[in-house]
Amino acid sequence: MKKSWLVTLVSVVIMAPMLLLAVSIKDNKADQQTINAVPDIKKLDPRSSEWGRYFPRQYDSYMKTRKSDEIKDVLKEEPALVVLWAGYGFSKDYNAPRGHFYALEDNINTLRTGAPVDAKTGPMPTACWTCKSPDVPRYIDKNGELDYYTGKWARLGGEIVNPIGCADCHDNKTMKLTVTRDYLPRGLDAEGTLKFAEASHQEMRTLVCAQCHAEYYFKKTEWTDKQGDKQVAAVVTFPWDNGLAAEDMEEYYDQRGFSDWTHQLSKTPMLKAQHPGYEMFVTGVHAKNGLSCADCHMPYVREGGVKYSSHKVGSPLENIADTCLNCHQGTEKEFRETVARKLERKNELSRAAMGVLAKAHLEAAKAWELGATEEEMKGALQDIRHGQWRWDFAIASHGSFFHAPEETLRVLGGAINKGQEARLKLRTVLAKYKAADYQAPDFSTKEKAQELIGLPFGKLVEEKKVFLDGLKSRWFEEGKAKGIYDPKSREGMQLKTSYN
């Protein structure tokens, strides 16, 4: 009896792991069958849920980008920005970026894109949709690049209805990484360090991000449409002909006499940096050691016997164990402290640059008011233009303080120097007009700064609410009627802004 009990116990000990292994193998086979299924996805299908039928893990992880849903009002934290961007859209509204899930929603809701009432009104060109949706390459494939870049932003409201998704970066048949915006290959080939046709798979894991996380401007391009009418397109263009450094692009813009806007107070022809993440990244130690964006922002994770790249694109600091500590030594606590020091140093120099440049704008405005001539102001305005460009270039990309801390601090140092040189020149002008002791007015809060530049904030908000209650909702109805809108792309979404 005792021997029989012992045999039974041994059998259970042996059989239990085998049964668990069999279940695991069965599950893995099911997973593998799903993975190996031939995807039946239309070319440039903007509906990510359709791709998710074949790649559920990648899709589910992408949908987790909606967890980054809090609105952070950057103008409230840094009121000097209102003065720096006086006369430009960013002085109205500027929030920290949220997850990819909200890219389209935030572009529509911000005060920067105005309150159009039809397809021909509003302040922004169609190019402002470019990095917000896979509907952009779909529309370009159907209608051509120059047609897409022509007209007002609101013209394409009923066409651009899905946020950043699978079709932005993947081929529908092979699932290989692909760049869907032609301005990136053109920019790379013009710069010359890396020819696009020669890019490796590892380099593509950065380039699919670079098509949106880079500096660009809207190049005016004349063309003739199908009806024979003359049109002007505002084509997204990378200013990389002279190189990828801040000074290289500054020279590019100066050579062409380009400016994004004329500053409302100082009358300086200004440059607005977009998000030069790629340019900063390639100067840093991670790029020089062969890492790609995806290595840290889309780490591989394992579920059972399946390994896949997480599409919850975000900060590596949210998952240090699976990202940073794959290469770095130490604890998570030590690593966070190191990163915090880098950020603190960047913020210190950035605030110094913002303060100097904001005062320079206000002092220039006073000089104009007193009767200064263009010749007297020329040198100071050039310093303001170059100083603000360098400050903006250093801070506009995500994580520059981490990707390339030395380059970030170098460029910020240059911005402060240029701002100080502008103020010295302006002191000479102000002294000539008996205002050597002029002190810039208070811009210590967002409200004070917006009042100082005469921004009609309340009026802008009321106009925007009319747009949100009307034209915005009609766009998604149009998208539904065309069969391009993916309802899951807005599932559970709530209206969140810094002004409502």
Short mmCIF file of C-alpha atoms in Angstrom, two decimals:
data_model
loop_
_atom_site.label_atom_id
_atom_site.label_comp_id
_atom_site.label_asym_id
_atom_site.label_seq_id
_atom_site.Cartn_x
_atom_site.Cartn_y
_atom_site.Cartn_z
CA MET A 1 0.00 0.00 0.00
CA LYS A 2 2.76 2.33 0.97
CA LYS A 3 4.67 1.49 -2.27
CA SER A 4 1.56 2.16 -4.38
CA TRP A 5 1.09 5.61 -2.77
CA LEU A 6 4.72 6.45 -3.45
CA VAL A 7 4.42 5.48 -7.15
CA THR A 8 1.29 7.65 -7.49
CA LEU A 9 3.02 10.65 -5.94
CA VAL A 10 6.08 10.32 -8.20
CA SER A 11 3.80 10.03 -11.23
CA VAL A 12 1.98 13.25 -10.31
CA VAL A 13 5.27 15.08 -9.80
CA ILE A 14 6.44 13.99 -13.24
CA MET A 15 3.16 14.45 -15.11
CA ALA A 16 2.17 17.89 -13.81
CA PRO A 17 5.04 19.84 -15.46
CA MET A 18 4.50 17.86 -18.65
CA LEU A 19 0.82 18.83 -18.72
CA LEU A 20 1.72 22.49 -18.14
CA LEU A 21 4.32 22.28 -20.90
CA ALA A 22 1.72 20.78 -23.26
CA VAL A 23 -0.71 23.63 -22.49
CA SER A 24 2.05 26.17 -23.05
CA ILE A 25 3.02 24.59 -26.37
CA LYS A 26 -0.63 24.59 -27.45
CA ASP A 27 -0.97 28.30 -26.56
CA ASN A 28 2.26 29.15 -28.32
CA LYS A 29 1.14 27.28 -31.43
CA ALA A 30 -2.07 29.30 -31.42
CA ASP A 31 -0.02 32.49 -31.05
CA GLN A 32 2.30 31.40 -33.82
CA GLN A 33 -0.61 30.61 -36.12
CA THR A 34 -1.92 34.14 -35.56
CA ILE A 35 1.52 35.59 -36.21
CA ASN A 36 2.02 33.48 -39.34
CA ALA A 37 -1.43 34.28 -40.78
CA VAL A 38 -1.17 36.17 -44.06
CA PRO A 39 -2.46 39.68 -43.29
CA ASP A 40 -5.30 40.90 -45.48
CA ILE A 41 -4.83 44.62 -44.97
CA LYS A 42 -5.47 47.27 -47.61
CA LYS A 43 -2.60 49.47 -48.75
CA LEU A 44 -2.19 52.42 -46.35
CA ASP A 45 -5.32 51.40 -44.39
CA PRO A 46 -5.48 54.16 -41.72
CA ARG A 47 -7.61 52.03 -39.36
CA SER A 48 -5.15 50.56 -36.87
CA SER A 49 -7.75 48.16 -35.46
CA GLU A 50 -7.69 46.37 -38.85
CA TRP A 51 -3.94 45.80 -38.46
CA GLY A 52 -4.57 44.78 -34.86
CA ARG A 53 -6.58 41.75 -35.99
CA TYR A 54 -3.29 40.17 -37.11
CA PHE A 55 -0.96 41.79 -34.58
CA PRO A 56 -2.98 41.93 -31.35
CA ARG A 57 -0.04 42.35 -28.97
CA GLN A 58 1.47 45.25 -30.89
CA TYR A 59 -1.96 46.86 -31.26
CA ASP A 60 -2.88 46.43 -27.60
CA SER A 61 0.43 47.96 -26.54
CA TYR A 62 -0.10 50.87 -28.96
CA MET A 63 -3.54 51.51 -27.42
CA LYS A 64 -1.86 51.92 -24.03
CA THR A 65 -0.44 55.25 -25.26
CA ARG A 66 -3.84 56.65 -24.26
CA LYS A 67 -2.78 56.35 -20.62
CA SER A 68 -0.65 59.48 -21.14
CA ASP A 69 -3.73 61.67 -21.12
CA GLU A 70 -3.00 64.56 -18.74
CA ILE A 71 -2.81 68.11 -20.08
CA LYS A 72 0.25 70.09 -18.96
CA ASP A 73 0.01 73.82 -19.74
CA VAL A 74 3.60 74.79 -20.57
CA LEU A 75 2.77 78.50 -20.98
CA LYS A 76 1.53 78.55 -17.39
CA GLU A 77 4.80 77.02 -16.18
CA GLU A 78 7.00 79.25 -18.37
CA PRO A 79 5.24 82.61 -19.03
CA ALA A 80 8.32 84.00 -20.83
CA LEU A 81 7.29 81.76 -23.75
CA VAL A 82 4.30 84.01 -24.43
CA VAL A 83 6.65 86.95 -24.99
CA LEU A 84 9.09 84.89 -27.07
CA TRP A 85 6.29 83.76 -29.41
CA ALA A 86 4.29 87.02 -29.55
CA GLY A 87 2.39 87.18 -32.84
CA TYR A 88 2.75 83.41 -33.40
CA GLY A 89 0.33 80.59 -32.60
CA PHE A 90 2.35 79.11 -29.75
CA SER A 91 1.71 82.23 -27.62
CA LYS A 92 -1.99 81.25 -27.60
CA ASP A 93 -1.72 77.66 -26.42
CA TYR A 94 1.13 75.20 -25.85
CA ASN A 95 0.82 71.94 -23.94
CA ALA A 96 3.32 69.14 -23.32
CA PRO A 97 2.83 66.30 -25.84
CA ARG A 98 0.65 63.35 -24.84
CA GLY A 99 0.66 59.79 -26.21
CA HIS A 100 0.36 58.96 -29.93
CA PHE A 101 -3.30 58.10 -29.24
CA TYR A 102 -3.98 61.85 -28.75
CA ALA A 103 -1.84 63.27 -31.58
CA LEU A 104 -4.76 64.10 -33.84
CA GLU A 105 -7.12 65.15 -31.04
CA ASP A 106 -4.62 67.65 -29.60
CA ASN A 107 -3.86 69.09 -33.02
CA ILE A 108 -7.56 69.74 -33.58
CA ASN A 109 -8.27 71.13 -30.11
CA THR A 110 -5.34 73.51 -29.62
CA LEU A 111 -6.00 77.23 -30.00
CA ARG A 112 -3.06 77.31 -32.42
CA THR A 113 -5.11 75.71 -35.20
CA GLY A 114 -7.79 78.37 -34.78
CA ALA A 115 -11.55 78.07 -35.22
CA PRO A 116 -12.33 77.60 -38.91
CA VAL A 117 -15.98 77.71 -39.97
CA ASP A 118 -15.48 76.07 -43.39
CA ALA A 119 -12.81 74.54 -45.65
CA LYS A 120 -11.27 77.92 -46.55
CA THR A 121 -10.92 79.61 -43.15
CA GLY A 122 -8.49 79.32 -40.24
CA PRO A 123 -4.85 80.33 -39.80
CA MET A 124 -3.04 77.07 -40.60
CA PRO A 125 -2.06 75.27 -43.86
CA THR A 126 -2.85 71.62 -44.62
CA ALA A 127 0.77 70.78 -43.80
CA CYS A 128 -0.16 70.98 -40.10
CA TRP A 129 -1.81 67.53 -40.40
CA THR A 130 1.36 65.93 -41.75
CA CYS A 131 2.63 64.09 -38.68
CA LYS A 132 -0.67 63.47 -36.96
CA SER A 133 -2.29 60.69 -38.98
CA PRO A 134 -1.85 57.73 -41.39
CA ASP A 135 -4.61 59.39 -43.41
CA VAL A 136 -1.90 61.76 -44.70
CA PRO A 137 0.09 59.18 -46.74
CA ARG A 138 -3.23 57.61 -47.77
CA TYR A 139 -4.46 60.96 -49.11
CA ILE A 140 -1.13 61.72 -50.82
CA ASP A 141 -1.08 58.29 -52.48
CA LYS A 142 -4.54 59.00 -53.92
CA ASN A 143 -4.29 62.71 -54.79
CA GLY A 144 -0.61 63.61 -54.99
CA GLU A 145 1.76 65.44 -52.68
CA LEU A 146 1.25 68.95 -54.05
CA ASP A 147 -2.54 68.68 -53.81
CA TYR A 148 -2.21 67.64 -50.17
CA TYR A 149 0.02 70.61 -49.30
CA THR A 150 -2.32 73.16 -50.89
CA GLY A 151 -4.94 75.21 -49.07
CA LYS A 152 -6.10 75.63 -45.51
CA TRP A 153 -5.89 73.10 -42.71
CA ALA A 154 -9.69 72.79 -42.50
CA ARG A 155 -9.92 71.69 -46.15
CA LEU A 156 -8.88 68.16 -45.16
CA GLY A 157 -10.77 67.89 -41.87
CA GLY A 158 -13.07 65.18 -43.24
CA GLU A 159 -10.12 63.22 -44.65
CA ILE A 160 -7.74 63.20 -41.66
CA VAL A 161 -9.71 61.38 -38.96
CA ASN A 162 -7.39 58.76 -37.43
CA PRO A 163 -4.40 59.34 -35.11
CA ILE A 164 -0.83 58.13 -35.69
CA GLY A 165 -1.03 54.38 -36.33
CA CYS A 166 0.28 51.25 -38.02
CA ALA A 167 0.16 52.56 -41.62
CA ASP A 168 2.52 55.41 -40.72
CA CYS A 169 5.48 53.05 -40.36
CA HIS A 170 4.65 49.61 -41.85
CA ASP A 171 4.15 48.11 -45.30
CA ASN A 172 0.75 46.37 -45.41
CA LYS A 173 2.03 43.26 -47.24
CA THR A 174 5.49 42.65 -45.78
CA MET A 175 5.10 44.49 -42.45
CA LYS A 176 8.60 45.85 -43.02
CA LEU A 177 9.36 49.31 -41.69
CA THR A 178 8.69 51.96 -44.28
CA VAL A 179 8.93 55.74 -44.48
CA THR A 180 5.64 57.20 -45.73
CA ARG A 181 6.66 60.86 -46.06
CA ASP A 182 8.93 61.62 -49.04
CA TYR A 183 10.48 64.73 -47.50
CA LEU A 184 12.63 62.53 -45.24
CA PRO A 185 14.46 60.71 -48.08
CA ARG A 186 14.89 64.06 -49.84
CA GLY A 187 16.35 65.63 -46.69
CA LEU A 188 18.69 62.74 -45.98
CA ASP A 189 20.02 62.64 -49.53
CA ALA A 190 20.58 66.41 -49.52
CA GLU A 191 22.57 66.18 -46.28
CA GLY A 192 24.55 63.18 -47.52
CA THR A 193 25.82 61.46 -44.36
CA LEU A 194 23.29 58.63 -44.72
CA LYS A 195 21.73 57.98 -48.13
CA PHE A 196 18.18 56.79 -47.65
CA ALA A 197 18.44 53.91 -50.14
CA GLU A 198 21.39 52.52 -48.17
CA ALA A 199 19.73 52.60 -44.74
CA SER A 200 19.92 49.35 -42.77
CA HIS A 201 17.05 47.79 -40.81
CA GLN A 202 18.55 49.14 -37.58
CA GLU A 203 18.75 52.64 -39.09
CA MET A 204 15.13 52.32 -40.26
CA ARG A 205 14.15 51.77 -36.61
CA THR A 206 15.18 55.41 -36.16
CA LEU A 207 14.19 56.84 -39.54
CA VAL A 208 10.50 55.93 -39.25
CA CYS A 209 10.50 58.14 -36.15
CA ALA A 210 12.63 60.83 -37.84
CA GLN A 211 9.99 61.44 -40.50
CA CYS A 212 8.07 63.31 -37.79
CA HIS A 213 10.55 64.00 -35.00
CA ALA A 214 12.76 66.43 -36.92
CA GLU A 215 13.08 70.10 -37.86
CA TYR A 216 11.11 71.26 -40.92
CA TYR A 217 9.59 74.29 -42.58
CA PHE A 218 6.89 74.89 -45.17
CA LYS A 219 8.51 75.62 -48.52
CA LYS A 220 6.30 77.61 -50.88
CA THR A 221 6.04 75.65 -54.17
CA GLU A 222 4.09 76.77 -57.26
CA TRP A 223 2.24 74.14 -59.33
CA THR A 224 -0.69 73.73 -61.72
CA ASP A 225 -3.67 71.53 -60.74
CA LYS A 226 -5.75 69.21 -62.98
CA GLN A 227 -8.07 72.06 -63.91
CA GLY A 228 -5.11 74.13 -65.12
CA ASP A 229 -5.29 76.57 -62.20
CA LYS A 230 -2.13 77.96 -60.62
CA GLN A 231 -1.68 76.85 -56.99
CA VAL A 232 0.90 77.36 -54.25
CA ALA A 233 1.69 74.43 -51.97
CA ALA A 234 3.33 74.74 -48.53
CA VAL A 235 5.55 71.65 -48.73
CA VAL A 236 7.14 70.20 -45.59
CA THR A 237 10.91 70.42 -46.19
CA PHE A 238 13.89 69.49 -44.03
CA PRO A 239 16.56 72.28 -43.95
CA TRP A 240 19.45 69.82 -43.92
CA ASP A 241 21.46 70.87 -47.01
CA ASN A 242 24.28 72.38 -44.89
CA GLY A 243 24.22 69.77 -42.09
CA LEU A 244 22.26 68.77 -39.01
CA ALA A 245 23.67 71.18 -36.39
CA ALA A 246 21.71 74.22 -35.19
CA GLU A 247 24.20 76.57 -36.86
CA ASP A 248 23.97 74.63 -40.16
CA MET A 249 20.20 75.08 -40.33
CA GLU A 250 20.45 78.68 -39.16
CA GLU A 251 22.75 79.34 -42.14
CA TYR A 252 20.30 77.51 -44.46
CA TYR A 253 17.43 79.74 -43.39
CA ASP A 254 19.54 82.93 -43.52
CA GLN A 255 20.72 82.13 -47.06
CA ARG A 256 17.08 81.94 -48.18
CA GLY A 257 15.86 84.90 -46.13
CA PHE A 258 13.26 82.60 -44.58
CA SER A 259 11.25 83.40 -41.45
CA ASP A 260 8.28 81.64 -39.84
CA TRP A 261 6.80 84.92 -38.63
CA THR A 262 7.69 88.52 -37.72
CA HIS A 263 7.76 89.06 -33.97
CA GLN A 264 4.87 91.24 -32.84
CA LEU A 265 6.95 93.35 -30.41
CA SER A 266 10.54 93.45 -31.65
CA LYS A 267 9.67 93.14 -35.39
CA THR A 268 12.36 90.46 -35.70
CA PRO A 269 12.04 87.95 -38.59
CA MET A 270 11.86 84.79 -36.46
CA LEU A 271 12.50 81.06 -36.81
CA LYS A 272 10.41 78.48 -34.94
CA ALA A 273 12.12 75.17 -34.29
CA GLN A 274 9.70 72.25 -34.58
CA HIS A 275 10.95 69.09 -32.87
CA PRO A 276 14.52 68.35 -34.00
CA GLY A 277 14.75 65.05 -32.14
CA TYR A 278 16.61 63.17 -34.90
CA GLU A 279 19.21 65.90 -35.36
CA MET A 280 19.95 65.99 -31.62
CA PHE A 281 19.92 62.20 -31.27
CA VAL A 282 22.56 61.61 -33.95
CA THR A 283 25.05 63.82 -32.07
CA GLY A 284 24.66 61.80 -28.84
CA VAL A 285 26.42 58.77 -27.44
CA HIS A 286 23.48 56.41 -27.95
CA ALA A 287 23.40 56.99 -31.71
CA LYS A 288 27.18 56.76 -31.95
CA ASN A 289 26.97 53.32 -30.32
CA GLY A 290 24.47 52.09 -32.90
CA LEU A 291 21.25 52.32 -30.92
CA SER A 292 17.97 53.25 -32.56
CA CYS A 293 14.90 55.07 -31.23
CA ALA A 294 13.02 51.76 -31.02
CA ASP A 295 15.69 50.16 -28.80
CA CYS A 296 14.72 52.44 -25.90
CA HIS A 297 11.22 53.70 -26.74
CA MET A 298 9.78 50.41 -28.04
CA PRO A 299 11.62 47.69 -26.08
CA TYR A 300 11.11 44.00 -26.76
CA VAL A 301 8.85 42.25 -24.27
CA ARG A 302 8.00 38.56 -23.87
CA GLU A 303 4.63 36.93 -23.28
CA GLY A 304 4.85 33.16 -22.92
CA GLY A 305 6.93 32.01 -25.85
CA VAL A 306 6.27 35.15 -27.93
CA LYS A 307 8.67 38.08 -28.15
CA TYR A 308 7.52 41.34 -29.71
CA SER A 309 8.29 45.06 -29.76
CA SER A 310 6.06 47.10 -27.46
CA HIS A 311 4.25 49.87 -29.36
CA LYS A 312 3.50 51.83 -26.22
CA VAL A 313 5.89 54.53 -27.38
CA GLY A 314 6.92 56.71 -24.48
CA SER A 315 9.68 57.57 -22.06
CA PRO A 316 12.15 54.73 -21.32
CA LEU A 317 12.07 55.96 -17.72
CA GLU A 318 8.65 54.32 -17.36
CA ASN A 319 10.31 50.95 -17.81
CA ILE A 320 13.95 51.33 -16.79
CA ALA A 321 14.50 47.62 -16.10
CA ASP A 322 13.67 46.67 -19.73
CA THR A 323 15.36 49.67 -21.33
CA CYS A 324 18.20 51.62 -19.70
CA LEU A 325 19.44 48.85 -17.43
CA ASN A 326 19.91 46.51 -20.38
CA CYS A 327 23.15 48.42 -20.96
CA HIS A 328 23.77 50.63 -17.91
CA GLN A 329 24.91 49.49 -14.51
CA GLY A 330 23.42 50.57 -11.17
CA THR A 331 19.93 50.68 -9.71
CA GLU A 332 16.77 52.31 -10.99
CA LYS A 333 17.05 54.91 -8.21
CA GLU A 334 20.60 55.83 -9.19
CA PHE A 335 19.61 56.04 -12.82
CA ARG A 336 16.66 58.31 -12.13
CA GLU A 337 18.90 60.62 -10.09
CA THR A 338 21.42 60.84 -12.94
CA VAL A 339 18.70 61.72 -15.47
CA ALA A 340 17.17 64.27 -13.07
CA ARG A 341 20.54 66.07 -12.82
CA LYS A 342 20.81 66.26 -16.60
CA LEU A 343 17.29 67.71 -16.83
CA GLU A 344 17.96 70.22 -14.04
CA ARG A 345 21.07 71.56 -15.84
CA LYS A 346 19.18 71.92 -19.11
CA ASN A 347 16.26 73.70 -17.39
CA GLU A 348 18.62 76.13 -15.64
CA LEU A 349 20.23 77.28 -18.88
CA SER A 350 16.92 77.23 -20.77
CA ARG A 351 15.28 79.57 -18.24
CA ALA A 352 18.29 81.89 -18.39
CA ALA A 353 18.03 82.02 -22.19
CA MET A 354 14.25 82.62 -22.12
CA GLY A 355 14.63 85.49 -19.65
CA VAL A 356 17.36 87.22 -21.64
CA LEU A 357 15.57 86.85 -24.97
CA ALA A 358 12.15 87.94 -23.64
CA LYS A 359 13.71 91.14 -22.25
CA ALA A 360 15.51 91.73 -25.54
CA HIS A 361 12.16 91.59 -27.42
CA LEU A 362 10.58 94.08 -24.99
CA GLU A 363 13.59 96.42 -25.12
CA ALA A 364 13.51 96.32 -28.90
CA ALA A 365 9.81 97.22 -28.82
CA LYS A 366 10.64 100.24 -26.65
CA ALA A 367 13.39 101.30 -29.03
CA TRP A 368 10.97 101.15 -32.00
CA GLU A 369 8.44 103.15 -29.98
CA LEU A 370 11.02 105.89 -29.38
CA GLY A 371 11.81 106.18 -33.08
CA ALA A 372 14.80 103.89 -33.66
CA THR A 373 15.66 103.29 -37.32
CA GLU A 374 15.97 99.95 -39.12
CA GLU A 375 19.71 100.50 -39.52
CA GLU A 376 20.10 101.10 -35.76
CA MET A 377 18.11 97.94 -34.96
CA LYS A 378 19.55 95.59 -37.59
CA GLY A 379 22.36 94.05 -35.52
CA ALA A 380 20.28 93.52 -32.40
CA LEU A 381 17.44 91.88 -34.33
CA GLN A 382 19.83 89.46 -36.00
CA ASP A 383 21.17 88.47 -32.57
CA ILE A 384 17.62 87.96 -31.27
CA ARG A 385 16.77 85.79 -34.30
CA HIS A 386 19.85 83.62 -33.87
CA GLY A 387 19.61 83.46 -30.09
CA GLN A 388 15.97 82.37 -30.02
CA TRP A 389 16.51 79.87 -32.82
CA ARG A 390 19.33 78.20 -30.86
CA TRP A 391 17.33 78.15 -27.59
CA ASP A 392 14.31 76.69 -29.38
CA PHE A 393 16.42 74.10 -31.23
CA ALA A 394 17.92 72.93 -27.93
CA ILE A 395 14.64 72.45 -26.09
CA ALA A 396 12.00 71.69 -28.75
CA SER A 397 12.98 68.06 -29.27
CA HIS A 398 11.81 65.45 -26.80
CA GLY A 399 14.53 64.42 -24.37
CA SER A 400 17.40 66.43 -25.85
CA PHE A 401 18.95 66.73 -22.37
CA PHE A 402 19.21 62.94 -22.33
CA HIS A 403 19.91 62.14 -25.99
CA ALA A 404 22.72 64.69 -26.33
CA PRO A 405 23.34 66.58 -23.07
CA GLU A 406 26.63 68.19 -24.14
CA GLU A 407 25.19 69.44 -27.44
CA THR A 408 22.08 70.71 -25.68
CA LEU A 409 24.07 72.76 -23.17
CA ARG A 410 26.42 74.02 -25.91
CA VAL A 411 23.56 75.31 -28.02
CA LEU A 412 21.80 76.86 -25.00
CA GLY A 413 25.05 78.63 -24.07
CA GLY A 414 25.16 80.08 -27.58
CA ALA A 415 21.55 81.24 -27.22
CA ILE A 416 22.33 83.13 -23.99
CA ASN A 417 25.38 84.78 -25.57
CA LYS A 418 23.38 85.93 -28.58
CA GLY A 419 20.62 87.28 -26.33
CA GLN A 420 23.10 89.23 -24.21
CA GLU A 421 24.78 90.67 -27.31
CA ALA A 422 21.36 91.82 -28.52
CA ARG A 423 20.62 93.51 -25.20
CA LEU A 424 24.00 95.33 -25.21
CA LYS A 425 23.28 96.71 -28.67
CA LEU A 426 19.76 97.70 -27.64
CA ARG A 427 21.12 99.56 -24.58
CA THR A 428 23.14 101.73 -26.94
CA VAL A 429 20.05 102.48 -29.02
CA LEU A 430 17.90 103.15 -25.95
CA ALA A 431 20.57 105.50 -24.54
CA LYS A 432 20.54 107.48 -27.77
CA TYR A 433 16.80 108.01 -27.28
CA LYS A 434 17.15 108.98 -23.59
CA ALA A 435 15.84 105.64 -22.24
CA ALA A 436 19.02 103.98 -20.95
CA ASP A 437 17.28 103.07 -17.67
CA TYR A 438 14.30 101.34 -19.35
CA GLN A 439 13.09 98.24 -17.48
CA ALA A 440 11.08 95.53 -19.23
CA PRO A 441 7.50 95.16 -17.84
CA ASP A 442 6.36 92.21 -15.71
CA PHE A 443 5.64 88.94 -17.54
CA SER A 444 5.78 86.62 -14.53
CA THR A 445 2.45 84.83 -15.22
CA LYS A 446 0.79 83.50 -18.36
CA GLU A 447 -2.09 85.96 -17.92
CA LYS A 448 0.21 88.99 -17.48
CA ALA A 449 2.32 87.98 -20.47
CA GLN A 450 -0.71 87.44 -22.74
CA GLU A 451 -2.18 90.79 -21.67
CA LEU A 452 1.20 92.44 -22.30
CA ILE A 453 1.20 91.27 -25.94
CA GLY A 454 -2.50 92.11 -26.37
CA LEU A 455 -3.66 88.53 -26.92
CA PRO A 456 -7.52 88.25 -26.92
CA PHE A 457 -7.50 84.92 -25.06
CA GLY A 458 -11.20 84.90 -24.08
CA LYS A 459 -12.30 85.63 -27.65
CA LEU A 460 -10.08 82.85 -29.02
CA VAL A 461 -11.57 80.36 -26.56
CA GLU A 462 -15.16 81.27 -27.41
CA GLU A 463 -14.47 80.94 -31.14
CA LYS A 464 -12.80 77.59 -30.57
CA LYS A 465 -15.79 76.24 -28.65
CA VAL A 466 -18.05 77.06 -31.59
CA PHE A 467 -15.68 75.09 -33.83
CA LEU A 468 -15.53 72.12 -31.44
CA ASP A 469 -19.33 71.94 -31.18
CA GLY A 470 -19.83 72.17 -34.93
CA LEU A 471 -17.28 71.63 -37.67
CA LYS A 472 -15.11 69.22 -35.68
CA SER A 473 -17.88 66.67 -35.15
CA ARG A 474 -18.91 66.89 -38.82
CA TRP A 475 -15.39 65.90 -39.88
CA PHE A 476 -15.68 62.52 -38.16
CA GLU A 477 -19.13 61.96 -39.69
CA GLU A 478 -17.57 62.59 -43.11
CA GLY A 479 -14.76 60.15 -42.31
CA LYS A 480 -17.32 57.52 -41.29
CA ALA A 481 -19.27 57.99 -44.54
CA LYS A 482 -16.04 57.52 -46.52
CA GLY A 483 -15.25 54.30 -44.66
CA ILE A 484 -11.88 55.53 -43.44
CA TYR A 485 -12.70 56.40 -39.82
CA ASP A 486 -11.78 53.90 -37.08
CA PRO A 487 -14.11 54.43 -34.07
CA LYS A 488 -11.73 52.51 -31.81
CA SER A 489 -9.17 55.27 -32.36
CA ARG A 490 -11.32 57.57 -30.17
CA GLU A 491 -12.82 54.99 -27.80
CA GLY A 492 -13.13 56.43 -24.28
CA MET A 493 -11.58 59.75 -25.31
CA GLN A 494 -12.64 62.88 -23.40
CA LEU A 495 -12.20 66.50 -24.41
CA LYS A 496 -9.20 67.81 -22.48
CA THR A 497 -7.54 71.16 -23.09
CA SER A 498 -5.81 73.82 -21.02
CA TYR A 499 -8.63 76.29 -21.62
CA ASN A 500 -11.91 74.44 -20.98
#
